[in-house]
mmCIF file of C-alpha atoms in Angstrom:
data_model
loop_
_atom_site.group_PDB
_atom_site.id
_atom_site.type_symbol
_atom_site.label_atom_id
_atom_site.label_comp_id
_atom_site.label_asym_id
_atom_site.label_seq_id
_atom_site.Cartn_x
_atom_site.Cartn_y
_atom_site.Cartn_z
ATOM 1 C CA UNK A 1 -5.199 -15.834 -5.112
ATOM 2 C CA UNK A 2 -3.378 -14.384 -7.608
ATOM 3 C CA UNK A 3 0.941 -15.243 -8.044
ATOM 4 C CA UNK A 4 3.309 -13.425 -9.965
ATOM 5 C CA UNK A 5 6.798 -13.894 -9.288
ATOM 6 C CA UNK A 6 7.297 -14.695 -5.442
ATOM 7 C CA UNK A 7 4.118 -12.640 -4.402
ATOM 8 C CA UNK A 8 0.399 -13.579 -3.871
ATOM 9 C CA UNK A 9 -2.322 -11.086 -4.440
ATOM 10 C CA UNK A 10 -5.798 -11.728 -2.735
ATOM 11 C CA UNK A 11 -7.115 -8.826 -5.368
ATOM 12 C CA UNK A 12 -7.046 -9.387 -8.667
ATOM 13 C CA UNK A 13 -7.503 -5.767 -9.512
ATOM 14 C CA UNK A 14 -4.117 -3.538 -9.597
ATOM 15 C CA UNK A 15 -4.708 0.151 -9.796
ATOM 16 C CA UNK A 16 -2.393 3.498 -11.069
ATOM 17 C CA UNK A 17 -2.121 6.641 -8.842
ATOM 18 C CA UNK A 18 -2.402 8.776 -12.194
ATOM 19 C CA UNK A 19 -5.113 11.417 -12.555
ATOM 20 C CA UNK A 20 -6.823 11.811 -9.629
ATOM 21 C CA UNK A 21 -7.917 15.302 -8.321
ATOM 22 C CA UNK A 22 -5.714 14.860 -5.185
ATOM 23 C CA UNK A 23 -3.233 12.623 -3.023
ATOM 24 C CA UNK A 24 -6.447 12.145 -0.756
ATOM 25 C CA UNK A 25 -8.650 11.186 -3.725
ATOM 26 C CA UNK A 26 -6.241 8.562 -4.775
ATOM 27 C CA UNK A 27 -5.726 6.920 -1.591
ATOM 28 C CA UNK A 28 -9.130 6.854 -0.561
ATOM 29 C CA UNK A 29 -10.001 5.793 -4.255
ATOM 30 C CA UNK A 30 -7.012 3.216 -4.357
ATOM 31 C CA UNK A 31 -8.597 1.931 -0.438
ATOM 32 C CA UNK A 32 -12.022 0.908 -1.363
ATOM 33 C CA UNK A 33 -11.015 -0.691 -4.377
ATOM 34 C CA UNK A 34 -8.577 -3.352 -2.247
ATOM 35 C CA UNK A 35 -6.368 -3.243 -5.075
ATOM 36 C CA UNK A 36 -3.111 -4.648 -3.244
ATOM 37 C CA UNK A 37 -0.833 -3.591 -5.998
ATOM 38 C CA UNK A 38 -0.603 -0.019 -7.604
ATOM 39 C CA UNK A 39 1.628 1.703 -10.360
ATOM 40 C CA UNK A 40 3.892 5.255 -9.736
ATOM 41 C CA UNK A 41 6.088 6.725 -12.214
ATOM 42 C CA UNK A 42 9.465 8.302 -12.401
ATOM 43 C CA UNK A 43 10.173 11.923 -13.099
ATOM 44 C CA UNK A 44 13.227 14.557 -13.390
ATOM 45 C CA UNK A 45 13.044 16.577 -9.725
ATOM 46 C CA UNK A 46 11.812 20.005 -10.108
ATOM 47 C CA UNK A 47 14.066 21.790 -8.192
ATOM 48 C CA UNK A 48 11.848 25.309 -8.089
ATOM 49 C CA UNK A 49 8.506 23.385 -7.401
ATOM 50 C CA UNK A 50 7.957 20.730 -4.857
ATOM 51 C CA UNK A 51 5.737 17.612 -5.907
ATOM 52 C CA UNK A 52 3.069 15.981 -3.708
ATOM 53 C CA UNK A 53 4.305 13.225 -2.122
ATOM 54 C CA UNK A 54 2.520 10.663 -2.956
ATOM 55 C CA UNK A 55 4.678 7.632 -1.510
ATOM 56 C CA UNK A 56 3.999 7.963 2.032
ATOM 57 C CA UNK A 57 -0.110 7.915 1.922
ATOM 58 C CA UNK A 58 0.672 4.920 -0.503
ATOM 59 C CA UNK A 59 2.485 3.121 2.107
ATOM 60 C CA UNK A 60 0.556 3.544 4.582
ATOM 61 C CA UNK A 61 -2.045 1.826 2.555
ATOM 62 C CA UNK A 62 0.457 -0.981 2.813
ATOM 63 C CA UNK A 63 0.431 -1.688 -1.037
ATOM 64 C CA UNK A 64 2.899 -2.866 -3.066
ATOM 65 C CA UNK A 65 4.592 -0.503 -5.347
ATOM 66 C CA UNK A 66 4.941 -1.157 -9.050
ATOM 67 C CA UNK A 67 7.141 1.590 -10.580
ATOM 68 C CA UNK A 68 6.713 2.407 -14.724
ATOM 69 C CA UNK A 69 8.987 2.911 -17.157
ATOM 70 C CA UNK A 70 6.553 5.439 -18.501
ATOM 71 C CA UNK A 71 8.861 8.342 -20.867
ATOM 72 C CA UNK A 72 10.787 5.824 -22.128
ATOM 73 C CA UNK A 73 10.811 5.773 -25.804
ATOM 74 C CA UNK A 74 13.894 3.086 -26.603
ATOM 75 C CA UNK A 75 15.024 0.188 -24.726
ATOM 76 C CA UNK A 76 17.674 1.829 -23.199
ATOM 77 C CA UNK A 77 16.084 4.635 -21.516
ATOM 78 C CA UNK A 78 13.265 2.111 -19.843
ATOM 79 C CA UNK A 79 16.126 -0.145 -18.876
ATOM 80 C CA UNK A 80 17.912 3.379 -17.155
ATOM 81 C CA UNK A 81 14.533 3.969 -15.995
ATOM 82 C CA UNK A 82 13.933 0.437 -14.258
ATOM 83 C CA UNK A 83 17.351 1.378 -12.728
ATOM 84 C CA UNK A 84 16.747 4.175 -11.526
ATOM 85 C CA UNK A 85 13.214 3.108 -10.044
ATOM 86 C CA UNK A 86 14.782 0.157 -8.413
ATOM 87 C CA UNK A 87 17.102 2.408 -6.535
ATOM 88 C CA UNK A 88 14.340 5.002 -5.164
ATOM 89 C CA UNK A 89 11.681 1.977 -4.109
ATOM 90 C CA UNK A 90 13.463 -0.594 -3.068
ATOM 91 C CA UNK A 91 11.945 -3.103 -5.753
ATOM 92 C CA UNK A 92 12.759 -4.993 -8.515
ATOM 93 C CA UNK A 93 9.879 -4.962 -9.795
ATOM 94 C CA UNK A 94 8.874 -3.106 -12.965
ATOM 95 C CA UNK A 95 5.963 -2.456 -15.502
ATOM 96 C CA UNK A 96 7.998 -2.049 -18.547
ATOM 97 C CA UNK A 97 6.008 0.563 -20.773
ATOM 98 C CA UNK A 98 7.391 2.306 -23.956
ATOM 99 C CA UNK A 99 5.341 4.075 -25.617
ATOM 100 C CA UNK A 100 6.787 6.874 -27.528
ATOM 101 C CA UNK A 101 3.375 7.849 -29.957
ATOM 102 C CA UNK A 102 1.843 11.042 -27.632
ATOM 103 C CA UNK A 103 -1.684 10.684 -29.441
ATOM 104 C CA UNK A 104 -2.356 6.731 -28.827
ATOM 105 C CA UNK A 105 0.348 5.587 -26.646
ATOM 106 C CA UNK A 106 1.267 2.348 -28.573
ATOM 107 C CA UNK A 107 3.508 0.446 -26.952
ATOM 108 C CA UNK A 108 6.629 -0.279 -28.916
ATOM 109 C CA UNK A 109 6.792 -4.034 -29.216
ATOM 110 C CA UNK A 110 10.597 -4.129 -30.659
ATOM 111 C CA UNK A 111 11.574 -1.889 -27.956
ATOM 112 C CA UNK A 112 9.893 -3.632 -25.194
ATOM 113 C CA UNK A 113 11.240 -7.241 -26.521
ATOM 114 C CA UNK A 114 14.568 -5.985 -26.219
ATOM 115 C CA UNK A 115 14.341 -4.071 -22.893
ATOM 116 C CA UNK A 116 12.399 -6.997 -21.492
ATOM 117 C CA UNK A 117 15.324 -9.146 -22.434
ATOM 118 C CA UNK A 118 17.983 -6.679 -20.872
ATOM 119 C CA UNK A 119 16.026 -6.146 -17.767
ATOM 120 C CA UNK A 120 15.572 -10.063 -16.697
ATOM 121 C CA UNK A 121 19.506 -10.509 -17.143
ATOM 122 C CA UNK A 122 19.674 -7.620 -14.763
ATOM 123 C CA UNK A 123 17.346 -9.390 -12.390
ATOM 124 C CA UNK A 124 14.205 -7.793 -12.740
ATOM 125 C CA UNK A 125 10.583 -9.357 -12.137
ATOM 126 C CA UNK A 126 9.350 -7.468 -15.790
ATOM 127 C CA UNK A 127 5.614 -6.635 -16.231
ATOM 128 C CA UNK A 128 5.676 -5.790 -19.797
ATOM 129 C CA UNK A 129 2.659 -3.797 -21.089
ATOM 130 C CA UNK A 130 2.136 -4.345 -24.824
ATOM 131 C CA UNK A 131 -1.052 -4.433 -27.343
ATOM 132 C CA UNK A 132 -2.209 -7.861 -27.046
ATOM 133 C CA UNK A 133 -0.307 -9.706 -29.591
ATOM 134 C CA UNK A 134 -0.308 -13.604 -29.240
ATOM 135 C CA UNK A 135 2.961 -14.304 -30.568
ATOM 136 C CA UNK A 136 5.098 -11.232 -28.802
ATOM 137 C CA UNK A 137 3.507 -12.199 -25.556
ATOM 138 C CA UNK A 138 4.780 -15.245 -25.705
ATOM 139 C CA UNK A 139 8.067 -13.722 -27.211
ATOM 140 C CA UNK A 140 8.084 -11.957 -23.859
ATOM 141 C CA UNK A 141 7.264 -15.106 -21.452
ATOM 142 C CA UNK A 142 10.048 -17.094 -23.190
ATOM 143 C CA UNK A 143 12.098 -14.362 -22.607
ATOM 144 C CA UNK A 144 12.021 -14.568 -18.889
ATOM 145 C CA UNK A 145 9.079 -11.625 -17.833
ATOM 146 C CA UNK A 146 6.645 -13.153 -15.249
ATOM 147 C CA UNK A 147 3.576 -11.545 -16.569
ATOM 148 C CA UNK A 148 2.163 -9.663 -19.602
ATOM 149 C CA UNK A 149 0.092 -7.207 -19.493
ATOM 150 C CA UNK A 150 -2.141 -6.707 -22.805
ATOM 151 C CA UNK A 151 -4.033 -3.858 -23.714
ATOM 152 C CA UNK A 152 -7.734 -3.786 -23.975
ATOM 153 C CA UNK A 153 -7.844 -0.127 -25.993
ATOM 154 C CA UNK A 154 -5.610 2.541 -25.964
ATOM 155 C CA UNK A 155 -4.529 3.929 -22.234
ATOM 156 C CA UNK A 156 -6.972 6.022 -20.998
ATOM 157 C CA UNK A 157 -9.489 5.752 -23.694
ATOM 158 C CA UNK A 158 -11.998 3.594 -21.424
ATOM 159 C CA UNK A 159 -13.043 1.921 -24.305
ATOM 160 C CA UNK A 160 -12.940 -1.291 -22.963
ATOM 161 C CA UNK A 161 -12.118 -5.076 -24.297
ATOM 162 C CA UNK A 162 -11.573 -4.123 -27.923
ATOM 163 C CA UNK A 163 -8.609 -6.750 -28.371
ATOM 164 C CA UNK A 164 -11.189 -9.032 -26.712
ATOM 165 C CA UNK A 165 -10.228 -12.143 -29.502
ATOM 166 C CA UNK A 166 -6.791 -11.545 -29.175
ATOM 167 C CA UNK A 167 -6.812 -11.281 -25.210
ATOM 168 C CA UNK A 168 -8.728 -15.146 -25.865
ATOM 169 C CA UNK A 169 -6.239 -16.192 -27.644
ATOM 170 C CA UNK A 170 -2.735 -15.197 -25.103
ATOM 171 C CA UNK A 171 -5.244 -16.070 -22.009
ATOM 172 C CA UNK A 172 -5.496 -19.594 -24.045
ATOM 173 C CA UNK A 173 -1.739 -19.626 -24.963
ATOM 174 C CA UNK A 174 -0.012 -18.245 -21.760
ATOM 175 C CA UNK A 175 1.744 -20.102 -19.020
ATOM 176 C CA UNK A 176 2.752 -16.776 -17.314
ATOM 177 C CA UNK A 177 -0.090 -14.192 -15.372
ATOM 178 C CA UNK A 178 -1.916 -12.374 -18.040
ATOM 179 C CA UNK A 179 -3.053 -9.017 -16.516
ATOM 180 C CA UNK A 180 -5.246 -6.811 -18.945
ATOM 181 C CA UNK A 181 -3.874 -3.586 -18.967
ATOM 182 C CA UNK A 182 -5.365 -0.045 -20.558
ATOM 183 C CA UNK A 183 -8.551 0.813 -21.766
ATOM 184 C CA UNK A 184 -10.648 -0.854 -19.343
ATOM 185 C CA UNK A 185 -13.313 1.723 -18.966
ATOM 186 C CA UNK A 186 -15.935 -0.103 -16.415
ATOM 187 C CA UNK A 187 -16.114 -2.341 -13.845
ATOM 188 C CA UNK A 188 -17.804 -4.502 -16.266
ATOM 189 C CA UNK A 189 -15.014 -4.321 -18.885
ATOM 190 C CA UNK A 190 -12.916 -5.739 -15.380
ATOM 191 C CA UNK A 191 -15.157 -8.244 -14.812
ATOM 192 C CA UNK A 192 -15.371 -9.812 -18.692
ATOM 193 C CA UNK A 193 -11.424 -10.258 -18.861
ATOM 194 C CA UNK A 194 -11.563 -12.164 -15.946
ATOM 195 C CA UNK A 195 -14.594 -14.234 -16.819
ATOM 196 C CA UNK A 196 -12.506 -14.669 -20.249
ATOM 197 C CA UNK A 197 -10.191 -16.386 -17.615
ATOM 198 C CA UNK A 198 -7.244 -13.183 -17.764
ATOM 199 C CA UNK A 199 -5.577 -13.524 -14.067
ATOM 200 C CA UNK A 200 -5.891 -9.518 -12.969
ATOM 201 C CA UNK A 201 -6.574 -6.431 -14.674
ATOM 202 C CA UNK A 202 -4.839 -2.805 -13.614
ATOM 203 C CA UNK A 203 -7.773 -0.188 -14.044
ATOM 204 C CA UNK A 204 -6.010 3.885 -13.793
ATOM 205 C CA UNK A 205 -8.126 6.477 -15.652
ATOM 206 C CA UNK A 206 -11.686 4.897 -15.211
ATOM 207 C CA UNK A 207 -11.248 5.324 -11.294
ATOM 208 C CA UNK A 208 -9.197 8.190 -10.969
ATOM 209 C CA UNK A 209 -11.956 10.079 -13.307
ATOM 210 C CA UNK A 210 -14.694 9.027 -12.326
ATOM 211 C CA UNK A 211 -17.309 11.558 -10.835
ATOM 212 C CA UNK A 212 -16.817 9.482 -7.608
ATOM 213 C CA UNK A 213 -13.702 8.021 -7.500
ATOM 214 C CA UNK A 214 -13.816 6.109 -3.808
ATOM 215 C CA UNK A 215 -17.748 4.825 -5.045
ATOM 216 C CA UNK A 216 -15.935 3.835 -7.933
ATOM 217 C CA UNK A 217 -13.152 1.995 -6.523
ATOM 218 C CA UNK A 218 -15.222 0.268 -4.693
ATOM 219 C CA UNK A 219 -17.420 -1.394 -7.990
ATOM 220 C CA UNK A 220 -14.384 -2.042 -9.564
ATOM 221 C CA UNK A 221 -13.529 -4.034 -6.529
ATOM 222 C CA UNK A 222 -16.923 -6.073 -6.947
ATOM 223 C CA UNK A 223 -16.729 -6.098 -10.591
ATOM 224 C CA UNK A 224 -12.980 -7.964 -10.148
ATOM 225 C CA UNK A 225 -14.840 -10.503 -8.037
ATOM 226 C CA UNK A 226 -17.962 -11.075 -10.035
ATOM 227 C CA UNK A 227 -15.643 -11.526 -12.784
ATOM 228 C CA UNK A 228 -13.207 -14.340 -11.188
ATOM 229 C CA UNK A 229 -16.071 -16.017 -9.317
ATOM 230 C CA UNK A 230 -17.899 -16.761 -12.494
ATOM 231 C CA UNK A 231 -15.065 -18.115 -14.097
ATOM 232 C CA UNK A 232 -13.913 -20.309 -11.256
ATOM 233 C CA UNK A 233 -17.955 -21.381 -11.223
ATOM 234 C CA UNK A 234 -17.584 -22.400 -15.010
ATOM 235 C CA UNK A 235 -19.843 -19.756 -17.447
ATOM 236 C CA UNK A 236 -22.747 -21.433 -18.979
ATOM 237 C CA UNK A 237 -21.952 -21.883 -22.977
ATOM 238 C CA UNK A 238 -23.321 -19.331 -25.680
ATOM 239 C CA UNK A 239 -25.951 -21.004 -28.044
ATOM 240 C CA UNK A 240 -26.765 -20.167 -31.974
ATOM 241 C CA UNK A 241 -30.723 -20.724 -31.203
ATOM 242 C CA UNK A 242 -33.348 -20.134 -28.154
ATOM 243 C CA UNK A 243 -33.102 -22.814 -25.662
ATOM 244 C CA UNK A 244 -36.309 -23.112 -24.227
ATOM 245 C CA UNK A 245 -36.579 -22.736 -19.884
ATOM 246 C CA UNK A 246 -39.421 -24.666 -19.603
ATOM 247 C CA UNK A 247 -40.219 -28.163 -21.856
ATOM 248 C CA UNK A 248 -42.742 -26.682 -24.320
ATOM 249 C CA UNK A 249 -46.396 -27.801 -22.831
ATOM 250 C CA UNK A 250 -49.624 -28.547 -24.828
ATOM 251 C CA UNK A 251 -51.560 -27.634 -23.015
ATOM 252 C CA UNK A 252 -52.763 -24.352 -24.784
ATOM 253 C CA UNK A 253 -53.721 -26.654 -28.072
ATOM 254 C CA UNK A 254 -56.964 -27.635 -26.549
ATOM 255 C CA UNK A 255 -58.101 -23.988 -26.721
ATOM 256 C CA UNK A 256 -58.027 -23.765 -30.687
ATOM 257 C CA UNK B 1 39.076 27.548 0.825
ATOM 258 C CA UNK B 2 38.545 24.553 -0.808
ATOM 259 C CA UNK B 3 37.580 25.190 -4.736
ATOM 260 C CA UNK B 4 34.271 24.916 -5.517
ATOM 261 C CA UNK B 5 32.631 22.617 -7.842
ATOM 262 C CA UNK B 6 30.444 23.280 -10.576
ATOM 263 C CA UNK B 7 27.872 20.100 -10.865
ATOM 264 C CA UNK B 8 24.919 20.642 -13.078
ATOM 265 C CA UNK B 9 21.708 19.322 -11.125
ATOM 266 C CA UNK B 10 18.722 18.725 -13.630
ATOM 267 C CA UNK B 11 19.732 21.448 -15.567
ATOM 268 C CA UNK B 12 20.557 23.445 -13.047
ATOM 269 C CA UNK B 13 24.175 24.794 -12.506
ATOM 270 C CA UNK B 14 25.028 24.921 -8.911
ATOM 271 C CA UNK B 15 28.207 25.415 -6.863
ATOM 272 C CA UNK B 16 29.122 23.184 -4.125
ATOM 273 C CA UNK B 17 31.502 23.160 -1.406
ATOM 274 C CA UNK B 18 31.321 19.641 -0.836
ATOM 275 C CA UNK B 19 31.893 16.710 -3.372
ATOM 276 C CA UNK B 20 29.280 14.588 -0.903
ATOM 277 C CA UNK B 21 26.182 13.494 -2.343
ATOM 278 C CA UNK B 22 24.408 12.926 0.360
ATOM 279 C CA UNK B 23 25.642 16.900 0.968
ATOM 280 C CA UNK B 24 23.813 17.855 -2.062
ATOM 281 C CA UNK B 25 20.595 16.357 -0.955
ATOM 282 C CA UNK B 26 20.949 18.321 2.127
ATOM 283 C CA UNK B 27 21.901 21.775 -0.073
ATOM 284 C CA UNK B 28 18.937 21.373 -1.851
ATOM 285 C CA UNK B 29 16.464 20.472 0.936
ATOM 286 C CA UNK B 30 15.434 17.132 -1.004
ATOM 287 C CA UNK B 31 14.018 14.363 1.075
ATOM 288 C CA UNK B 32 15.285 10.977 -0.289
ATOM 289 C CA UNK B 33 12.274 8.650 -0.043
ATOM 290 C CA UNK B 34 11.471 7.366 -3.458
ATOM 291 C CA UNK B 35 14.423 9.200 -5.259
ATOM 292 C CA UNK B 36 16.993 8.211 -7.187
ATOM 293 C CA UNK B 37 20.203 9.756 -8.874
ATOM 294 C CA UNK B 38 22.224 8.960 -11.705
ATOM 295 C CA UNK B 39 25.741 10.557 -12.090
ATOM 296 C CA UNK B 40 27.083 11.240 -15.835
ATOM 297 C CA UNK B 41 23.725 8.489 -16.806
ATOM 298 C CA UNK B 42 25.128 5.841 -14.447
ATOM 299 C CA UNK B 43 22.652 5.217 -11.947
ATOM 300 C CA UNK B 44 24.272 5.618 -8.594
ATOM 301 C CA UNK B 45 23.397 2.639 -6.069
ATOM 302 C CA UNK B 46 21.503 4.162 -2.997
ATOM 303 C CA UNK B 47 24.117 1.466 -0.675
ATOM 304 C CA UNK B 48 26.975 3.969 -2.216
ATOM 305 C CA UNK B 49 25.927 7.653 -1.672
ATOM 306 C CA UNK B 50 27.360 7.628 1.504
ATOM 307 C CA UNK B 51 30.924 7.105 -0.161
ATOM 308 C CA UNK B 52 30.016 9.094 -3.690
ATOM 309 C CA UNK B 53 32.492 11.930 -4.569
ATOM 310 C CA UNK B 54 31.284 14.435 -7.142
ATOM 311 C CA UNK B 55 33.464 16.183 -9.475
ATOM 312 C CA UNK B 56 33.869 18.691 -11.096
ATOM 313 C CA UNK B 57 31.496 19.153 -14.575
ATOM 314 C CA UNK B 58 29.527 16.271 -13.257
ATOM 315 C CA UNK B 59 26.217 16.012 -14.755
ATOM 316 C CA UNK B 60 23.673 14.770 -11.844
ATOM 317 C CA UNK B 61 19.611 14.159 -12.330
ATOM 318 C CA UNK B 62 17.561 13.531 -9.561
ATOM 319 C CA UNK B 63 14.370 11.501 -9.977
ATOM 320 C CA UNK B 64 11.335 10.762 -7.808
ATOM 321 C CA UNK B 65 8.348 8.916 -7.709
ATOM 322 C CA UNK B 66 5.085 10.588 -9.016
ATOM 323 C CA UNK B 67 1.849 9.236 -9.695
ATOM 324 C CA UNK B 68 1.362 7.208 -12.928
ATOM 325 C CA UNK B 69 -0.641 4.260 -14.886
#
């Protein structure tokens, strides 16, 4: 089971809604994966064009709603955004996300430090996502957020664990949920940050695009479980030589 | 008749009859699941639309949920 703030999660795997080919898609995606906890954004009404709704299929679902600061590109348009979000959902709960850099998304660590800060005075439960830094998550825990979310790779590139020794090192360091966030591109990228011993992973783009999304929900759910049941069963440690399986027999010496 | 306002609405510049908020929503056919509104950039509480008086010049954006990573 998996605590953040006042809530317990029996799935370690949160999801996004962002990307998928439909409303239908997403649910049914979002459904076989069991992820109990899943992302939606903020944006200005289009008064001309009606959006999908995507809240009520969500609810139905029964999951819990985890609105992102996502457009923000200073501190104080993702606290006005965590506002704003807390108003139309009913939650104080946020993913703080700035990321003003269109071609790789990098979040803003001065930004998000100083947002972070803002937001827990205003008595929000802050999920900050940030590249996985050591010393600004822990920047971020001191300053009151009940999680951190590092990056694996940049969002959406499915590239998987590349701040693997970093992720080590806040997993190590943390006393607060670490939840790897972005760039996880397989349910095996899932299951190594939990085997590494990170406490949940949110998975968008490598669901919503995959050429099956539900199928794919659905190993993402086992790769999430594969991945915490091996670290709660203790992984066998890596060795510089061959380690035999059997004792080495001498048998075969009385044929030469 | 009472003087109409003129409220811009996400860029848009409309003219009301009533300084009611929850009047606009109605106006504009915009269910409020999800949504929030901030008046002049001050986020407007959802306990106090009932009560909220536009003026007029007021700058209002309407937000809703959408899907997102």
């Amino acid at each position: 089971m998996l605590t953040i703030a006042d809530h317990t999660f029996r799935s370690r795997l949160f999801t996004g809604t962002g990307k998928y080919a439909s409303a239908q898609t997403m649910v049914a995606s979002i459904h076989s994966s069991g992820s109990e906890l899943v992302t939606v954004a903020l944006k200005r009404v289009d008064l001309k064009h009606k959006t999908d709704n995507i809240l009520r299929p969500l609810l139905d679902l029964g999951v819990k709603l985890l609105p992102n600061t996502s457009g923000a590109r200073t501190a104080k348009e993702a606290v006005f955004a965590a506002q704003l979000a807390r108003e139309a959902l009913a939650t104080n709960w946020v993913k703080l996300e700035i990321h003003p850099d269109p071609r790789y998304l990098m979040p803003d660590p001065v930004e998000t430090l100083a947002a972070a800060e803002q937001l827990v005075a205003l008595d929000f439960i802050v999920l900050p996502y940030v590249h996985a830094d050591p010393v600004l998550c822990k920047r971020l825990e001191d300053a009151g957020c009940q999680a951190v979310m590092p990056l694996g790779a940049p969002i959406g590139s499915n590239k998987g664990l590349k701040t693997e020794t970093f992720l080590d090192i806040i997993i190590e360091q943390s006393r607060v949920p670490v939840i790897v966030d972005a760039g996880i591109g397989a349910p095996s990228d899932a299951a190594r940050a939990l085997e590494m011993g990170a406490d949940g992973v949110l998975v968008n783009t490598a669901m919503a695009v995959a050429a099956d999304p539900v199928r794919m929900g659905r190993a993402f759910q086992q790769g999430a479980i594969a991945g915490r049941l091996a670290y709660e069963a203790g992984l066998a440690p890596t060795a510089g030589r061959a380690m035999p399986s059997s004792p080495s027999t001498r048998f075969l010496e009385i044929l030469s | 008749m009472a003087e109409l306002l003129s409220i811009h609405v996400n860029s848009q510049m409309l003219e009301l009859e009533s300084s009611s908020l929850v009047a606009l929503f109605e106006y504009l056919g915009q269910p409020t699941r999800g949504v929030a509104v901030a008046v002049n950039e001050n986020v407007v509480h959802r306990k106090q639309w009932s009560e909220f008086k536009l003026q007029n010049g007021d700058q209002v954006l309407l937000f809703e949920s959408i899907a997102g990573g």
